[in-house]
Amino acid sequence: MVGIRLKSVTKTFLSKENRIIRAVEDVSFHAQRGKITTLLGPTGSGKTTILRLIGGLETPDSGEIIFNSPVDDKKLGYVTQYDTLFPWKRIGENIGLPLRLRGERPDQLKARVGEIARMVGLEGVTDLYPYEVSGGMIQRAAIGRLIASDAGIWLMDEPFSSLDEKTRHRLQDILLSLVTKRGVTVVFVTHSIDEAVYLSDRVVILSSSPGRVVDLLDLEDERPRDRLSTRYGEIMERLRMNLEEVLKG
């Protein structure tokens, strides 16, 4: 089932020198419910702009963004590569903030936070503050807060890019498990070809500024995907060649 559909979306900005900058132009693709759609492209290809357009933080100059999900699934969650936790709140309080805002009773909130903490591997650290834990744990908490929000659409802007390889791979597996269990629509931004191949059901390849869709690649390979397999290497090479062509202009 299609969760989000972009139809001929264009967005421009005005620079400090009053020049018109075309961030994305005539972008069309769809993201399916229960799947991960990844935006892959060079710096300046409009990946973050597309996320902000989907999230309602920017308005397209032309085109449409259509949400085909049920009403309850139209809530949006947003995770970036940066630490977005409240530093004065404990990890558990950060995870449980959406529940608290919805008026959950204290006993229900505590139980739910504990359940979510187990899902994302944060047992035993919910009473700590963000400055007391690693970057990987901070991103786990951010994903936990997404779960607590009951958002049906997850917008993820390079959430694992600043993490070490081992932690990044672990969080990728956690994300895949959550998407399968919860059936959310994920639009994921990355610069990493490996991450795109490992996570994605669909890869949208974008050109340099202005960002245009230059290729769509649907991946139906079973999970978990073997990074050492011939098939994995072939997909990596196809995406690498596409990006090289994009950079050549």
JSON list of C-alpha atoms in Angstrom, two decimals:
[
{"chain": "A", "resi": 1, "resn": "MET", "atom": "CA", "xyz": [0.00, 0.00, 0.00]},
{"chain": "A", "resi": 2, "resn": "VAL", "atom": "CA", "xyz": [1.34, 3.43, -0.96]},
{"chain": "A", "resi": 3, "resn": "GLY", "atom": "CA", "xyz": [1.81, 5.62, 2.12]},
{"chain": "A", "resi": 4, "resn": "ILE", "atom": "CA", "xyz": [3.17, 8.81, 0.53]},
{"chain": "A", "resi": 5, "resn": "ARG", "atom": "CA", "xyz": [3.19, 9.97, -3.08]},
{"chain": "A", "resi": 6, "resn": "LEU", "atom": "CA", "xyz": [5.12, 12.95, -4.45]},
{"chain": "A", "resi": 7, "resn": "LYS", "atom": "CA", "xyz": [3.93, 14.24, -7.81]},
{"chain": "A", "resi": 8, "resn": "SER", "atom": "CA", "xyz": [6.09, 16.72, -9.75]},
{"chain": "A", "resi": 9, "resn": "VAL", "atom": "CA", "xyz": [7.27, 18.52, -6.61]},
{"chain": "A", "resi": 10, "resn": "THR", "atom": "CA", "xyz": [9.44, 21.62, -7.09]},
{"chain": "A", "resi": 11, "resn": "LYS", "atom": "CA", "xyz": [10.91, 23.85, -4.38]},
{"chain": "A", "resi": 12, "resn": "THR", "atom": "CA", "xyz": [13.00, 27.02, -4.70]},
{"chain": "A", "resi": 13, "resn": "PHE", "atom": "CA", "xyz": [14.66, 29.24, -2.12]},
{"chain": "A", "resi": 14, "resn": "LEU", "atom": "CA", "xyz": [15.90, 32.82, -2.20]},
{"chain": "A", "resi": 15, "resn": "SER", "atom": "CA", "xyz": [19.60, 33.21, -1.36]},
{"chain": "A", "resi": 16, "resn": "LYS", "atom": "CA", "xyz": [21.09, 36.06, 0.67]},
{"chain": "A", "resi": 17, "resn": "GLU", "atom": "CA", "xyz": [22.09, 37.62, -2.66]},
{"chain": "A", "resi": 18, "resn": "ASN", "atom": "CA", "xyz": [18.44, 37.43, -3.78]},
{"chain": "A", "resi": 19, "resn": "ARG", "atom": "CA", "xyz": [19.21, 34.68, -6.28]},
{"chain": "A", "resi": 20, "resn": "ILE", "atom": "CA", "xyz": [16.66, 31.94, -6.83]},
{"chain": "A", "resi": 21, "resn": "ILE", "atom": "CA", "xyz": [18.04, 28.53, -5.86]},
{"chain": "A", "resi": 22, "resn": "ARG", "atom": "CA", "xyz": [16.21, 25.51, -7.23]},
{"chain": "A", "resi": 23, "resn": "ALA", "atom": "CA", "xyz": [16.53, 22.90, -4.49]},
{"chain": "A", "resi": 24, "resn": "VAL", "atom": "CA", "xyz": [14.39, 20.16, -6.07]},
{"chain": "A", "resi": 25, "resn": "GLU", "atom": "CA", "xyz": [12.67, 20.08, -9.42]},
{"chain": "A", "resi": 26, "resn": "ASP", "atom": "CA", "xyz": [9.81, 17.92, -10.72]},
{"chain": "A", "resi": 27, "resn": "VAL", "atom": "CA", "xyz": [10.39, 15.18, -8.14]},
{"chain": "A", "resi": 28, "resn": "SER", "atom": "CA", "xyz": [8.00, 12.22, -8.30]},
{"chain": "A", "resi": 29, "resn": "PHE", "atom": "CA", "xyz": [8.14, 8.95, -6.38]},
{"chain": "A", "resi": 30, "resn": "HIS", "atom": "CA", "xyz": [6.11, 7.01, -3.85]},
{"chain": "A", "resi": 31, "resn": "ALA", "atom": "CA", "xyz": [6.94, 5.40, -0.51]},
{"chain": "A", "resi": 32, "resn": "GLN", "atom": "CA", "xyz": [5.07, 2.29, 0.53]},
{"chain": "A", "resi": 33, "resn": "ARG", "atom": "CA", "xyz": [3.67, 1.52, 3.95]},
{"chain": "A", "resi": 34, "resn": "GLY", "atom": "CA", "xyz": [5.79, -0.97, 5.88]},
{"chain": "A", "resi": 35, "resn": "LYS", "atom": "CA", "xyz": [8.78, -0.28, 3.62]},
{"chain": "A", "resi": 36, "resn": "ILE", "atom": "CA", "xyz": [11.95, 1.83, 3.68]},
{"chain": "A", "resi": 37, "resn": "THR", "atom": "CA", "xyz": [12.36, 4.28, 0.82]},
{"chain": "A", "resi": 38, "resn": "THR", "atom": "CA", "xyz": [15.84, 5.76, 0.73]},
{"chain": "A", "resi": 39, "resn": "LEU", "atom": "CA", "xyz": [16.91, 9.05, -0.86]},
{"chain": "A", "resi": 40, "resn": "LEU", "atom": "CA", "xyz": [20.47, 8.75, -2.14]},
{"chain": "A", "resi": 41, "resn": "GLY", "atom": "CA", "xyz": [22.44, 11.50, -3.83]},
{"chain": "A", "resi": 42, "resn": "PRO", "atom": "CA", "xyz": [25.35, 13.92, -3.56]},
{"chain": "A", "resi": 43, "resn": "THR", "atom": "CA", "xyz": [25.44, 16.94, -1.28]},
{"chain": "A", "resi": 44, "resn": "GLY", "atom": "CA", "xyz": [23.03, 19.56, -2.58]},
{"chain": "A", "resi": 45, "resn": "SER", "atom": "CA", "xyz": [20.66, 17.09, -4.22]},
{"chain": "A", "resi": 46, "resn": "GLY", "atom": "CA", "xyz": [17.74, 18.17, -2.04]},
{"chain": "A", "resi": 47, "resn": "LYS", "atom": "CA", "xyz": [17.42, 15.08, 0.15]},
{"chain": "A", "resi": 48, "resn": "THR", "atom": "CA", "xyz": [16.79, 17.01, 3.36]},
{"chain": "A", "resi": 49, "resn": "THR", "atom": "CA", "xyz": [14.54, 19.46, 1.52]},
{"chain": "A", "resi": 50, "resn": "ILE", "atom": "CA", "xyz": [12.35, 16.56, 0.40]},
{"chain": "A", "resi": 51, "resn": "LEU", "atom": "CA", "xyz": [12.06, 15.33, 3.99]},
{"chain": "A", "resi": 52, "resn": "ARG", "atom": "CA", "xyz": [11.12, 18.82, 5.15]},
{"chain": "A", "resi": 53, "resn": "LEU", "atom": "CA", "xyz": [8.51, 19.07, 2.40]},
{"chain": "A", "resi": 54, "resn": "ILE", "atom": "CA", "xyz": [6.97, 15.75, 3.41]},
{"chain": "A", "resi": 55, "resn": "GLY", "atom": "CA", "xyz": [7.06, 16.83, 7.05]},
{"chain": "A", "resi": 56, "resn": "GLY", "atom": "CA", "xyz": [5.29, 20.12, 6.34]},
{"chain": "A", "resi": 57, "resn": "LEU", "atom": "CA", "xyz": [8.29, 22.20, 7.40]},
{"chain": "A", "resi": 58, "resn": "GLU", "atom": "CA", "xyz": [8.48, 23.62, 3.86]},
{"chain": "A", "resi": 59, "resn": "THR", "atom": "CA", "xyz": [5.80, 24.21, 1.23]},
{"chain": "A", "resi": 60, "resn": "PRO", "atom": "CA", "xyz": [6.33, 23.13, -2.39]},
{"chain": "A", "resi": 61, "resn": "ASP", "atom": "CA", "xyz": [6.22, 25.81, -5.07]},
{"chain": "A", "resi": 62, "resn": "SER", "atom": "CA", "xyz": [4.39, 23.35, -7.31]},
{"chain": "A", "resi": 63, "resn": "GLY", "atom": "CA", "xyz": [3.37, 19.73, -7.33]},
{"chain": "A", "resi": 64, "resn": "GLU", "atom": "CA", "xyz": [1.59, 17.61, -4.73]},
{"chain": "A", "resi": 65, "resn": "ILE", "atom": "CA", "xyz": [2.44, 15.50, -1.71]},
{"chain": "A", "resi": 66, "resn": "ILE", "atom": "CA", "xyz": [-0.34, 13.00, -1.08]},
{"chain": "A", "resi": 67, "resn": "PHE", "atom": "CA", "xyz": [-0.74, 10.92, 2.06]},
{"chain": "A", "resi": 68, "resn": "ASN", "atom": "CA", "xyz": [-2.65, 7.74, 1.31]},
{"chain": "A", "resi": 69, "resn": "SER", "atom": "CA", "xyz": [-2.32, 6.24, 4.77]},
{"chain": "A", "resi": 70, "resn": "PRO", "atom": "CA", "xyz": [-5.22, 5.85, 7.20]},
{"chain": "A", "resi": 71, "resn": "VAL", "atom": "CA", "xyz": [-5.83, 8.89, 9.40]},
{"chain": "A", "resi": 72, "resn": "ASP", "atom": "CA", "xyz": [-4.00, 7.37, 12.39]},
{"chain": "A", "resi": 73, "resn": "ASP", "atom": "CA", "xyz": [-0.92, 6.72, 10.25]},
{"chain": "A", "resi": 74, "resn": "LYS", "atom": "CA", "xyz": [-0.50, 10.30, 9.08]},
{"chain": "A", "resi": 75, "resn": "LYS", "atom": "CA", "xyz": [1.36, 11.37, 12.21]},
{"chain": "A", "resi": 76, "resn": "LEU", "atom": "CA", "xyz": [4.98, 12.16, 11.43]},
{"chain": "A", "resi": 77, "resn": "GLY", "atom": "CA", "xyz": [8.14, 11.44, 13.36]},
{"chain": "A", "resi": 78, "resn": "TYR", "atom": "CA", "xyz": [11.50, 13.02, 12.51]},
{"chain": "A", "resi": 79, "resn": "VAL", "atom": "CA", "xyz": [15.01, 11.83, 13.45]},
{"chain": "A", "resi": 80, "resn": "THR", "atom": "CA", "xyz": [18.24, 13.53, 12.33]},
{"chain": "A", "resi": 81, "resn": "GLN", "atom": "CA", "xyz": [21.95, 12.81, 12.73]},
{"chain": "A", "resi": 82, "resn": "TYR", "atom": "CA", "xyz": [22.11, 15.39, 15.52]},
{"chain": "A", "resi": 83, "resn": "ASP", "atom": "CA", "xyz": [21.36, 14.91, 19.21]},
{"chain": "A", "resi": 84, "resn": "THR", "atom": "CA", "xyz": [17.77, 16.12, 19.61]},
{"chain": "A", "resi": 85, "resn": "LEU", "atom": "CA", "xyz": [17.18, 14.86, 23.14]},
{"chain": "A", "resi": 86, "resn": "PHE", "atom": "CA", "xyz": [16.43, 17.30, 25.93]},
{"chain": "A", "resi": 87, "resn": "PRO", "atom": "CA", "xyz": [19.69, 17.35, 27.96]},
{"chain": "A", "resi": 88, "resn": "TRP", "atom": "CA", "xyz": [17.92, 18.15, 31.24]},
{"chain": "A", "resi": 89, "resn": "LYS", "atom": "CA", "xyz": [15.68, 15.09, 30.96]},
{"chain": "A", "resi": 90, "resn": "ARG", "atom": "CA", "xyz": [16.70, 11.51, 31.59]},
{"chain": "A", "resi": 91, "resn": "ILE", "atom": "CA", "xyz": [16.75, 8.98, 28.74]},
{"chain": "A", "resi": 92, "resn": "GLY", "atom": "CA", "xyz": [13.47, 7.46, 29.89]},
{"chain": "A", "resi": 93, "resn": "GLU", "atom": "CA", "xyz": [11.84, 10.87, 30.17]},
{"chain": "A", "resi": 94, "resn": "ASN", "atom": "CA", "xyz": [12.94, 11.71, 26.63]},
{"chain": "A", "resi": 95, "resn": "ILE", "atom": "CA", "xyz": [11.48, 8.47, 25.30]},
{"chain": "A", "resi": 96, "resn": "GLY", "atom": "CA", "xyz": [8.25, 8.96, 27.21]},
{"chain": "A", "resi": 97, "resn": "LEU", "atom": "CA", "xyz": [7.67, 12.60, 26.33]},
{"chain": "A", "resi": 98, "resn": "PRO", "atom": "CA", "xyz": [5.04, 11.88, 23.60]},
{"chain": "A", "resi": 99, "resn": "LEU", "atom": "CA", "xyz": [3.20, 9.59, 26.03]},
{"chain": "A", "resi": 100, "resn": "ARG", "atom": "CA", "xyz": [3.23, 12.26, 28.71]},
{"chain": "A", "resi": 101, "resn": "LEU", "atom": "CA", "xyz": [1.92, 14.86, 26.27]},
{"chain": "A", "resi": 102, "resn": "ARG", "atom": "CA", "xyz": [-0.93, 12.49, 25.42]},
{"chain": "A", "resi": 103, "resn": "GLY", "atom": "CA", "xyz": [-1.85, 12.29, 29.10]},
{"chain": "A", "resi": 104, "resn": "GLU", "atom": "CA", "xyz": [-0.79, 8.71, 29.85]},
{"chain": "A", "resi": 105, "resn": "ARG", "atom": "CA", "xyz": [-1.14, 7.76, 33.51]},
{"chain": "A", "resi": 106, "resn": "PRO", "atom": "CA", "xyz": [2.20, 7.56, 35.36]},
{"chain": "A", "resi": 107, "resn": "ASP", "atom": "CA", "xyz": [1.98, 3.78, 35.83]},
{"chain": "A", "resi": 108, "resn": "GLN", "atom": "CA", "xyz": [1.12, 3.21, 32.16]},
{"chain": "A", "resi": 109, "resn": "LEU", "atom": "CA", "xyz": [3.84, 5.63, 31.05]},
{"chain": "A", "resi": 110, "resn": "LYS", "atom": "CA", "xyz": [6.51, 3.87, 33.12]},
{"chain": "A", "resi": 111, "resn": "ALA", "atom": "CA", "xyz": [5.52, 0.45, 31.79]},
{"chain": "A", "resi": 112, "resn": "ARG", "atom": "CA", "xyz": [5.43, 1.65, 28.19]},
{"chain": "A", "resi": 113, "resn": "VAL", "atom": "CA", "xyz": [8.82, 3.39, 28.47]},
{"chain": "A", "resi": 114, "resn": "GLY", "atom": "CA", "xyz": [10.30, 0.17, 29.85]},
{"chain": "A", "resi": 115, "resn": "GLU", "atom": "CA", "xyz": [8.82, -1.80, 26.96]},
{"chain": "A", "resi": 116, "resn": "ILE", "atom": "CA", "xyz": [10.17, 0.64, 24.36]},
{"chain": "A", "resi": 117, "resn": "ALA", "atom": "CA", "xyz": [13.59, 0.75, 26.05]},
{"chain": "A", "resi": 118, "resn": "ARG", "atom": "CA", "xyz": [13.81, -3.03, 25.67]},
{"chain": "A", "resi": 119, "resn": "MET", "atom": "CA", "xyz": [12.85, -2.76, 21.99]},
{"chain": "A", "resi": 120, "resn": "VAL", "atom": "CA", "xyz": [15.75, -0.42, 21.24]},
{"chain": "A", "resi": 121, "resn": "GLY", "atom": "CA", "xyz": [18.30, -1.94, 23.61]},
{"chain": "A", "resi": 122, "resn": "LEU", "atom": "CA", "xyz": [18.28, 0.70, 26.34]},
{"chain": "A", "resi": 123, "resn": "GLU", "atom": "CA", "xyz": [17.53, -1.45, 29.37]},
{"chain": "A", "resi": 124, "resn": "GLY", "atom": "CA", "xyz": [19.35, -0.15, 32.41]},
{"chain": "A", "resi": 125, "resn": "VAL", "atom": "CA", "xyz": [20.08, 3.36, 31.12]},
{"chain": "A", "resi": 126, "resn": "THR", "atom": "CA", "xyz": [16.66, 5.04, 31.27]},
{"chain": "A", "resi": 127, "resn": "ASP", "atom": "CA", "xyz": [17.61, 6.86, 34.49]},
{"chain": "A", "resi": 128, "resn": "LEU", "atom": "CA", "xyz": [20.75, 8.36, 32.95]},
{"chain": "A", "resi": 129, "resn": "TYR", "atom": "CA", "xyz": [21.04, 11.76, 31.27]},
{"chain": "A", "resi": 130, "resn": "PRO", "atom": "CA", "xyz": [22.04, 12.13, 27.59]},
{"chain": "A", "resi": 131, "resn": "TYR", "atom": "CA", "xyz": [25.53, 13.38, 28.51]},
{"chain": "A", "resi": 132, "resn": "GLU", "atom": "CA", "xyz": [26.13, 10.13, 30.40]},
{"chain": "A", "resi": 133, "resn": "VAL", "atom": "CA", "xyz": [25.57, 7.80, 27.43]},
{"chain": "A", "resi": 134, "resn": "SER", "atom": "CA", "xyz": [27.12, 7.18, 24.01]},
{"chain": "A", "resi": 135, "resn": "GLY", "atom": "CA", "xyz": [26.03, 8.64, 20.68]},
{"chain": "A", "resi": 136, "resn": "GLY", "atom": "CA", "xyz": [24.60, 5.26, 19.72]},
{"chain": "A", "resi": 137, "resn": "MET", "atom": "CA", "xyz": [22.42, 5.21, 22.81]},
{"chain": "A", "resi": 138, "resn": "ILE", "atom": "CA", "xyz": [21.24, 8.75, 22.09]},
{"chain": "A", "resi": 139, "resn": "GLN", "atom": "CA", "xyz": [20.08, 7.66, 18.63]},
{"chain": "A", "resi": 140, "resn": "ARG", "atom": "CA", "xyz": [18.41, 4.60, 20.13]},
{"chain": "A", "resi": 141, "resn": "ALA", "atom": "CA", "xyz": [16.53, 6.93, 22.46]},
{"chain": "A", "resi": 142, "resn": "ALA", "atom": "CA", "xyz": [15.51, 9.12, 19.52]},
{"chain": "A", "resi": 143, "resn": "ILE", "atom": "CA", "xyz": [14.10, 6.04, 17.77]},
{"chain": "A", "resi": 144, "resn": "GLY", "atom": "CA", "xyz": [12.39, 5.06, 21.02]},
{"chain": "A", "resi": 145, "resn": "ARG", "atom": "CA", "xyz": [10.72, 8.45, 21.12]},
{"chain": "A", "resi": 146, "resn": "LEU", "atom": "CA", "xyz": [9.51, 7.82, 17.56]},
{"chain": "A", "resi": 147, "resn": "ILE", "atom": "CA", "xyz": [7.89, 4.60, 18.71]},
{"chain": "A", "resi": 148, "resn": "ALA", "atom": "CA", "xyz": [6.28, 6.37, 21.66]},
{"chain": "A", "resi": 149, "resn": "SER", "atom": "CA", "xyz": [4.82, 9.00, 19.33]},
{"chain": "A", "resi": 150, "resn": "ASP", "atom": "CA", "xyz": [2.82, 6.32, 17.46]},
{"chain": "A", "resi": 151, "resn": "ALA", "atom": "CA", "xyz": [3.79, 8.08, 14.23]},
{"chain": "A", "resi": 152, "resn": "GLY", "atom": "CA", "xyz": [2.90, 6.11, 11.10]},
{"chain": "A", "resi": 153, "resn": "ILE", "atom": "CA", "xyz": [5.49, 7.95, 8.99]},
{"chain": "A", "resi": 154, "resn": "TRP", "atom": "CA", "xyz": [9.15, 8.11, 10.01]},
{"chain": "A", "resi": 155, "resn": "LEU", "atom": "CA", "xyz": [11.38, 10.71, 8.35]},
{"chain": "A", "resi": 156, "resn": "MET", "atom": "CA", "xyz": [15.03, 9.87, 9.03]},
{"chain": "A", "resi": 157, "resn": "ASP", "atom": "CA", "xyz": [17.80, 12.24, 7.96]},
{"chain": "A", "resi": 158, "resn": "GLU", "atom": "CA", "xyz": [21.14, 10.39, 8.15]},
{"chain": "A", "resi": 159, "resn": "PRO", "atom": "CA", "xyz": [20.39, 9.21, 11.69]},
{"chain": "A", "resi": 160, "resn": "PHE", "atom": "CA", "xyz": [23.36, 6.82, 11.88]},
{"chain": "A", "resi": 161, "resn": "SER", "atom": "CA", "xyz": [26.00, 8.77, 9.94]},
{"chain": "A", "resi": 162, "resn": "SER", "atom": "CA", "xyz": [28.01, 9.94, 12.96]},
{"chain": "A", "resi": 163, "resn": "LEU", "atom": "CA", "xyz": [28.20, 6.49, 14.60]},
{"chain": "A", "resi": 164, "resn": "ASP", "atom": "CA", "xyz": [30.95, 3.89, 14.46]},
{"chain": "A", "resi": 165, "resn": "GLU", "atom": "CA", "xyz": [30.44, 0.99, 12.06]},
{"chain": "A", "resi": 166, "resn": "LYS", "atom": "CA", "xyz": [29.49, -1.63, 14.65]},
{"chain": "A", "resi": 167, "resn": "THR", "atom": "CA", "xyz": [26.90, 0.62, 16.30]},
{"chain": "A", "resi": 168, "resn": "ARG", "atom": "CA", "xyz": [25.57, 1.74, 12.92]},
{"chain": "A", "resi": 169, "resn": "HIS", "atom": "CA", "xyz": [25.03, -1.85, 11.80]},
{"chain": "A", "resi": 170, "resn": "ARG", "atom": "CA", "xyz": [23.28, -2.72, 15.07]},
{"chain": "A", "resi": 171, "resn": "LEU", "atom": "CA", "xyz": [20.91, 0.23, 14.76]},
{"chain": "A", "resi": 172, "resn": "GLN", "atom": "CA", "xyz": [20.20, -0.62, 11.13]},
{"chain": "A", "resi": 173, "resn": "ASP", "atom": "CA", "xyz": [19.06, -4.08, 12.26]},
{"chain": "A", "resi": 174, "resn": "ILE", "atom": "CA", "xyz": [16.91, -2.57, 15.02]},
{"chain": "A", "resi": 175, "resn": "LEU", "atom": "CA", "xyz": [15.29, -0.25, 12.48]},
{"chain": "A", "resi": 176, "resn": "LEU", "atom": "CA", "xyz": [14.54, -3.11, 10.08]},
{"chain": "A", "resi": 177, "resn": "SER", "atom": "CA", "xyz": [12.94, -5.11, 12.88]},
{"chain": "A", "resi": 178, "resn": "LEU", "atom": "CA", "xyz": [10.77, -2.18, 13.97]},
{"chain": "A", "resi": 179, "resn": "VAL", "atom": "CA", "xyz": [9.59, -1.40, 10.44]},
{"chain": "A", "resi": 180, "resn": "THR", "atom": "CA", "xyz": [8.56, -5.03, 9.95]},
{"chain": "A", "resi": 181, "resn": "LYS", "atom": "CA", "xyz": [6.72, -5.21, 13.28]},
{"chain": "A", "resi": 182, "resn": "ARG", "atom": "CA", "xyz": [5.03, -1.80, 13.16]},
{"chain": "A", "resi": 183, "resn": "GLY", "atom": "CA", "xyz": [4.29, -1.39, 9.45]},
{"chain": "A", "resi": 184, "resn": "VAL", "atom": "CA", "xyz": [5.43, 2.24, 9.35]},
{"chain": "A", "resi": 185, "resn": "THR", "atom": "CA", "xyz": [6.30, 4.21, 6.22]},
{"chain": "A", "resi": 186, "resn": "VAL", "atom": "CA", "xyz": [9.98, 5.23, 6.33]},
{"chain": "A", "resi": 187, "resn": "VAL", "atom": "CA", "xyz": [11.69, 7.82, 4.15]},
{"chain": "A", "resi": 188, "resn": "PHE", "atom": "CA", "xyz": [15.41, 7.58, 4.90]},
{"chain": "A", "resi": 189, "resn": "VAL", "atom": "CA", "xyz": [18.24, 9.89, 3.78]},
{"chain": "A", "resi": 190, "resn": "THR", "atom": "CA", "xyz": [21.82, 8.67, 3.46]},
{"chain": "A", "resi": 191, "resn": "HIS", "atom": "CA", "xyz": [25.09, 9.34, 1.65]},
{"chain": "A", "resi": 192, "resn": "SER", "atom": "CA", "xyz": [26.13, 5.72, 2.14]},
{"chain": "A", "resi": 193, "resn": "ILE", "atom": "CA", "xyz": [25.60, 3.28, -0.74]},
{"chain": "A", "resi": 194, "resn": "ASP", "atom": "CA", "xyz": [26.09, 0.35, 1.63]},
{"chain": "A", "resi": 195, "resn": "GLU", "atom": "CA", "xyz": [23.43, 1.66, 4.01]},
{"chain": "A", "resi": 196, "resn": "ALA", "atom": "CA", "xyz": [21.02, 2.20, 1.13]},
{"chain": "A", "resi": 197, "resn": "VAL", "atom": "CA", "xyz": [21.47, -1.37, -0.15]},
{"chain": "A", "resi": 198, "resn": "TYR", "atom": "CA", "xyz": [21.22, -2.94, 3.31]},
{"chain": "A", "resi": 199, "resn": "LEU", "atom": "CA", "xyz": [18.12, -1.08, 4.46]},
{"chain": "A", "resi": 200, "resn": "SER", "atom": "CA", "xyz": [16.06, -0.17, 1.44]},
{"chain": "A", "resi": 201, "resn": "ASP", "atom": "CA", "xyz": [13.03, -1.58, -0.27]},
{"chain": "A", "resi": 202, "resn": "ARG", "atom": "CA", "xyz": [13.32, 1.26, -2.78]},
{"chain": "A", "resi": 203, "resn": "VAL", "atom": "CA", "xyz": [16.22, 3.62, -3.56]},
{"chain": "A", "resi": 204, "resn": "VAL", "atom": "CA", "xyz": [15.49, 7.01, -5.12]},
{"chain": "A", "resi": 205, "resn": "ILE", "atom": "CA", "xyz": [18.66, 8.39, -6.74]},
{"chain": "A", "resi": 206, "resn": "LEU", "atom": "CA", "xyz": [18.79, 12.17, -6.99]},
{"chain": "A", "resi": 207, "resn": "SER", "atom": "CA", "xyz": [20.90, 14.42, -9.20]},
{"chain": "A", "resi": 208, "resn": "SER", "atom": "CA", "xyz": [23.01, 17.35, -8.07]},
{"chain": "A", "resi": 209, "resn": "SER", "atom": "CA", "xyz": [21.27, 20.69, -7.58]},
{"chain": "A", "resi": 210, "resn": "PRO", "atom": "CA", "xyz": [18.53, 20.99, -8.51]},
{"chain": "A", "resi": 211, "resn": "GLY", "atom": "CA", "xyz": [17.60, 17.58, -7.20]},
{"chain": "A", "resi": 212, "resn": "ARG", "atom": "CA", "xyz": [15.79, 15.48, -9.78]},
{"chain": "A", "resi": 213, "resn": "VAL", "atom": "CA", "xyz": [15.00, 11.76, -9.73]},
{"chain": "A", "resi": 214, "resn": "VAL", "atom": "CA", "xyz": [17.47, 10.09, -12.10]},
{"chain": "A", "resi": 215, "resn": "ASP", "atom": "CA", "xyz": [16.78, 6.46, -11.19]},
{"chain": "A", "resi": 216, "resn": "LEU", "atom": "CA", "xyz": [14.54, 4.28, -9.02]},
{"chain": "A", "resi": 217, "resn": "LEU", "atom": "CA", "xyz": [15.75, 0.91, -7.81]},
{"chain": "A", "resi": 218, "resn": "ASP", "atom": "CA", "xyz": [13.36, -1.55, -6.12]},
{"chain": "A", "resi": 219, "resn": "LEU", "atom": "CA", "xyz": [15.09, -4.17, -3.98]},
{"chain": "A", "resi": 220, "resn": "GLU", "atom": "CA", "xyz": [13.12, -7.34, -3.31]},
{"chain": "A", "resi": 221, "resn": "ASP", "atom": "CA", "xyz": [16.02, -9.31, -1.85]},
{"chain": "A", "resi": 222, "resn": "GLU", "atom": "CA", "xyz": [15.29, -11.24, 1.33]},
{"chain": "A", "resi": 223, "resn": "ARG", "atom": "CA", "xyz": [16.56, -10.01, 4.68]},
{"chain": "A", "resi": 224, "resn": "PRO", "atom": "CA", "xyz": [18.93, -10.09, 6.42]},
{"chain": "A", "resi": 225, "resn": "ARG", "atom": "CA", "xyz": [21.04, -9.15, 3.41]},
{"chain": "A", "resi": 226, "resn": "ASP", "atom": "CA", "xyz": [24.52, -10.58, 3.11]},
{"chain": "A", "resi": 227, "resn": "ARG", "atom": "CA", "xyz": [27.03, -7.79, 2.59]},
{"chain": "A", "resi": 228, "resn": "LEU", "atom": "CA", "xyz": [29.53, -10.33, 1.22]},
{"chain": "A", "resi": 229, "resn": "SER", "atom": "CA", "xyz": [27.23, -11.83, -1.42]},
{"chain": "A", "resi": 230, "resn": "THR", "atom": "CA", "xyz": [27.70, -11.36, -5.17]},
{"chain": "A", "resi": 231, "resn": "ARG", "atom": "CA", "xyz": [24.19, -9.92, -5.48]},
{"chain": "A", "resi": 232, "resn": "TYR", "atom": "CA", "xyz": [24.92, -7.30, -2.81]},
{"chain": "A", "resi": 233, "resn": "GLY", "atom": "CA", "xyz": [28.08, -6.26, -4.61]},
{"chain": "A", "resi": 234, "resn": "GLU", "atom": "CA", "xyz": [26.23, -5.98, -7.93]},
{"chain": "A", "resi": 235, "resn": "ILE", "atom": "CA", "xyz": [23.63, -3.64, -6.45]},
{"chain": "A", "resi": 236, "resn": "MET", "atom": "CA", "xyz": [26.37, -1.56, -4.79]},
{"chain": "A", "resi": 237, "resn": "GLU", "atom": "CA", "xyz": [28.14, -1.24, -8.14]},
{"chain": "A", "resi": 238, "resn": "ARG", "atom": "CA", "xyz": [24.97, -0.17, -9.96]},
{"chain": "A", "resi": 239, "resn": "LEU", "atom": "CA", "xyz": [24.31, 2.57, -7.43]},
{"chain": "A", "resi": 240, "resn": "ARG", "atom": "CA", "xyz": [27.95, 3.66, -7.46]},
{"chain": "A", "resi": 241, "resn": "MET", "atom": "CA", "xyz": [27.90, 3.99, -11.25]},
{"chain": "A", "resi": 242, "resn": "ASN", "atom": "CA", "xyz": [24.67, 5.98, -11.09]},
{"chain": "A", "resi": 243, "resn": "LEU", "atom": "CA", "xyz": [26.17, 8.40, -8.58]},
{"chain": "A", "resi": 244, "resn": "GLU", "atom": "CA", "xyz": [29.34, 8.77, -10.63]},
{"chain": "A", "resi": 245, "resn": "GLU", "atom": "CA", "xyz": [27.22, 9.74, -13.63]},
{"chain": "A", "resi": 246, "resn": "VAL", "atom": "CA", "xyz": [25.34, 12.25, -11.49]},
{"chain": "A", "resi": 247, "resn": "LEU", "atom": "CA", "xyz": [28.58, 13.83, -10.29]},
{"chain": "A", "resi": 248, "resn": "LYS", "atom": "CA", "xyz": [29.87, 14.07, -13.85]},
{"chain": "A", "resi": 249, "resn": "GLY", "atom": "CA", "xyz": [26.75, 16.12, -14.63]}
]
